[in-house]
Short mmCIF file of C-alpha atoms in Angstrom, two decimals:
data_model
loop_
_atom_site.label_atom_id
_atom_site.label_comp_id
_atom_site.label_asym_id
_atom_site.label_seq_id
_atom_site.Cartn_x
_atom_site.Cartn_y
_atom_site.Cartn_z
CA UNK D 1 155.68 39.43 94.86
CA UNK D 2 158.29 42.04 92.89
CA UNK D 3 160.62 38.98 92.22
CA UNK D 4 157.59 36.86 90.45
CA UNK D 5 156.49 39.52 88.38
CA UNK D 6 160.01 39.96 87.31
CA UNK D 7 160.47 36.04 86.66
CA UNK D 8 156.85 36.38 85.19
CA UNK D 9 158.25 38.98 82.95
CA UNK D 10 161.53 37.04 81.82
CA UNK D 11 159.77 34.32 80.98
CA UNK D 12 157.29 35.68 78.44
CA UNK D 13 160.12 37.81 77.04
CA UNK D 14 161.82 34.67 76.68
CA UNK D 15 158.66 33.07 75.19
CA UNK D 16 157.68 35.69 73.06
CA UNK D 17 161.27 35.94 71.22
CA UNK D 18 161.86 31.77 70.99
CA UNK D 19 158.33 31.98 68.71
CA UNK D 20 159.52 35.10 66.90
CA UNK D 21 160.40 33.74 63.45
CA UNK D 22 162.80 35.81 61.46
CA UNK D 23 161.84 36.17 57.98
CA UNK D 24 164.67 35.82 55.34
CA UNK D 25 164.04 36.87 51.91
CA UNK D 26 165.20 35.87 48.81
CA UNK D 27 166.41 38.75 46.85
CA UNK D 28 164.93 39.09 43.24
CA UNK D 29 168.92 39.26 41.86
CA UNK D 30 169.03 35.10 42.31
CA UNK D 31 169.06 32.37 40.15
CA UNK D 32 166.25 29.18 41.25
CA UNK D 33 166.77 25.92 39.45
CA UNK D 34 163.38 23.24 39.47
CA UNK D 35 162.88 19.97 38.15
CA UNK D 36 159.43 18.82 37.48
CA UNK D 37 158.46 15.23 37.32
CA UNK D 38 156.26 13.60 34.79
CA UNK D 39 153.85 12.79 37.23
CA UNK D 40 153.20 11.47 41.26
CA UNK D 41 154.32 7.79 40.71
CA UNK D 42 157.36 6.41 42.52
CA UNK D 43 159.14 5.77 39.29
CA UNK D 44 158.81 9.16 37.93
CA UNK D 45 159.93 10.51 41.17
CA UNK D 46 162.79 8.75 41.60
CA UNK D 47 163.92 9.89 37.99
CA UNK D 48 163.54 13.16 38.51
CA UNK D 49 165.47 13.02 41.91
CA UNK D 50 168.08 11.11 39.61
CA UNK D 51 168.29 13.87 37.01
CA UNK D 52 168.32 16.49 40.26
CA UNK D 53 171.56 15.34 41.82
CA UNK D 54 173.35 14.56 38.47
CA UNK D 55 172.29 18.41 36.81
CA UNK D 56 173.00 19.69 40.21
CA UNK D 57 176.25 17.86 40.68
CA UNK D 58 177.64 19.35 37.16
CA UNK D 59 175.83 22.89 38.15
CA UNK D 60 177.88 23.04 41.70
CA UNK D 61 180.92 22.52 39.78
CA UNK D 62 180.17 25.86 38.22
CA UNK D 63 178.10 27.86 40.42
CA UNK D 64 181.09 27.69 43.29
CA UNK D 65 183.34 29.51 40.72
CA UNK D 66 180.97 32.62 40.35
CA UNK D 67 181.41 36.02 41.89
CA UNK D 68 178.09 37.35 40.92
CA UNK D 69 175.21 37.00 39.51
CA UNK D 70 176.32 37.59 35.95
CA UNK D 71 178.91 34.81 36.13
CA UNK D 72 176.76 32.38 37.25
CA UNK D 73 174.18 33.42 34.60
CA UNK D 74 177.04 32.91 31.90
CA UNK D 75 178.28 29.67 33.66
CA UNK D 76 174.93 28.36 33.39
CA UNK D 77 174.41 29.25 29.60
CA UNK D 78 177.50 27.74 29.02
CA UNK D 79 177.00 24.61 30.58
CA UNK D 80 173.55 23.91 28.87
CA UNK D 81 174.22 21.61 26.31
CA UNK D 82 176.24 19.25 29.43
CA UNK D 83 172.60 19.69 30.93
CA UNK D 84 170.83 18.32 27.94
CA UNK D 85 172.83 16.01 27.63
CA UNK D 86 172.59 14.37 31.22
CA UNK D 87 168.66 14.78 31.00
CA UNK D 88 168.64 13.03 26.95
CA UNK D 89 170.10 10.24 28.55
CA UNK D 90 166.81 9.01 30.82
CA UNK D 91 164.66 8.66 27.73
CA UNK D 92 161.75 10.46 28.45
CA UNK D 93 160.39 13.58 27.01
CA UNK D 94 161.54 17.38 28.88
CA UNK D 95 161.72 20.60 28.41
CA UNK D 96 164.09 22.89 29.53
CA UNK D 97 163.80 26.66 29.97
CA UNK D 98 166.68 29.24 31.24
CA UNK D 99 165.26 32.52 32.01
CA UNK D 100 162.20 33.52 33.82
CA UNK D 101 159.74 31.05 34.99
CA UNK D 102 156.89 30.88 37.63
CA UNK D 103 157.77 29.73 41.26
CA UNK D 104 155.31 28.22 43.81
CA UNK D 105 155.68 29.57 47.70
CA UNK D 106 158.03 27.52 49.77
CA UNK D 107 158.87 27.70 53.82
CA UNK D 108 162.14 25.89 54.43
CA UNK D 109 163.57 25.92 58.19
CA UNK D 110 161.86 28.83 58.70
CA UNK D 111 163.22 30.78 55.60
CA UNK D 112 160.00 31.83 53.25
CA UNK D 113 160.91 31.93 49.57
CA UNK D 114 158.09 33.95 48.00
CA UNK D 115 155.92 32.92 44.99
CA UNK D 116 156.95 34.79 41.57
CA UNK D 117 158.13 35.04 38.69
CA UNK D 118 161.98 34.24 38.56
CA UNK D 119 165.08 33.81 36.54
CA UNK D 120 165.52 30.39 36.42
CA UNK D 121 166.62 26.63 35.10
CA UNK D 122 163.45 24.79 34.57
CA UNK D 123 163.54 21.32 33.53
CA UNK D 124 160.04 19.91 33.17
CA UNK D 125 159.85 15.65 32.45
CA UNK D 126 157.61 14.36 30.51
CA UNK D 127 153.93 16.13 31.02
CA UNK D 128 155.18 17.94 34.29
CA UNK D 129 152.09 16.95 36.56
CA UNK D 130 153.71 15.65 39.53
CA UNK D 131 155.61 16.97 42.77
CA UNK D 132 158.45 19.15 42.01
CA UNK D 133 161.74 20.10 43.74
CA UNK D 134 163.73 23.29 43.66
CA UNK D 135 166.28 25.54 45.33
CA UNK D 136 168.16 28.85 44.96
CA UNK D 137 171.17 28.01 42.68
CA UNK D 138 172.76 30.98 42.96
CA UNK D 139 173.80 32.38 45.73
CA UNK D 140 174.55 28.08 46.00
CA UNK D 141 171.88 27.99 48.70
CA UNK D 142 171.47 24.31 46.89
CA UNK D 143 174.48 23.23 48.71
CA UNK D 144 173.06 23.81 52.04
CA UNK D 145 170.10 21.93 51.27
CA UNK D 146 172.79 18.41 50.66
CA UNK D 147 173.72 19.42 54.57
CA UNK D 148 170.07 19.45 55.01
CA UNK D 149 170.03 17.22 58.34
CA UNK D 150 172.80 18.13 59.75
CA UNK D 151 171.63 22.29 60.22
CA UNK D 152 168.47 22.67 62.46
CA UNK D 153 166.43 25.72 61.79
CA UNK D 154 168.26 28.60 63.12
CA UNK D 155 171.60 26.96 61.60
CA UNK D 156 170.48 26.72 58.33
CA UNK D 157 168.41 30.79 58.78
CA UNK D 158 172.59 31.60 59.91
CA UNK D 159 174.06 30.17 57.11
CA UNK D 160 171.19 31.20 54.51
CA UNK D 161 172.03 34.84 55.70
CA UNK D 162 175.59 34.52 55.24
CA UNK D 163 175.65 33.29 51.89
CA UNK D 164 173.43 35.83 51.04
CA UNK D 165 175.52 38.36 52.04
CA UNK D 166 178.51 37.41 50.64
CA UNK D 167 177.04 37.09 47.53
CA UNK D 168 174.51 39.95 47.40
CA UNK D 169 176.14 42.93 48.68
#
């Protein structure tokens, strides 16, 4: 009887801490970028996932070279007109805001980046109605996101924690 309570025991500690979700917060002192399709059809989707890799592809470039915040916020202002450029080139009407911009709630592989106001690249297409995508450029949490399905969950929590300190102490 003592030795099934104990295995009783063991197992609901075990139960109890695989459905324990750690919550990882973004810190305020990071730097989002979002691009905002023109509306839900497949064409406009596929642009703006075309415009996401190419902006993000020249923003990588960039963002890898910065110590802290305040580098990547000057690498970014720097590297705005390249941006505008790449985003003139798909003929369709945008806007594009760097600074602070509203963010919707998103739950990624168990990491919960809160709703808010944040500093921020915005590019909006056309009348911005449809689906959008985003990450945290800076720390480059973007990155991980390419290496997507390769990390399960508690991977990608490990390495979202790690960049995070390295970049945010």
């Amino acid at each position: 009887m003592k030795k099934l309570i104990i295995v009783l025991f063991a197992i609901t500690v075990i139960l109890s801490l695989s459905n324990h979700k750690q919550e990882i917060l973004i810190p305020d002192n990071s730097i989002r970028f979002r691009v905002i399709a023109n509306s839900n059809s497949e064409e406009d989707q596929e642009m703006k996932i075309k415009i996401k890799e190419e902006i993000e592809q020249e923003l990588n470039k960039q963002i890898q070279q910065a110590k802290n915040i305040e580098e990547a916020r000057e690498l970014i202002k720097n590297d705005l007109l390249k941006i505008n450029d790449i985003v003139t080139n798909y003929n369709i009407p945008y806007q594009l805001n760097f600074g602070m911009n509203p963010f919707p709630e998103k739950e990624y592989k168990g990491v919960t980046y809160k709703a808010g106001d944040y500093e921020s690249l915005v590019i909006t297409l056309g009348s911005g109605l449809g689906k959008n995508w985003w990450c945290v450029m800076f720390p480059p949490l973007c990155l991980l996101e390419a290496e997507e399905n390769n990390l399960n969950e508690v991977e990608y929590q490990f390495f979202v924690k790690e960049m995070l300190n390295q970049y945010l102490e």
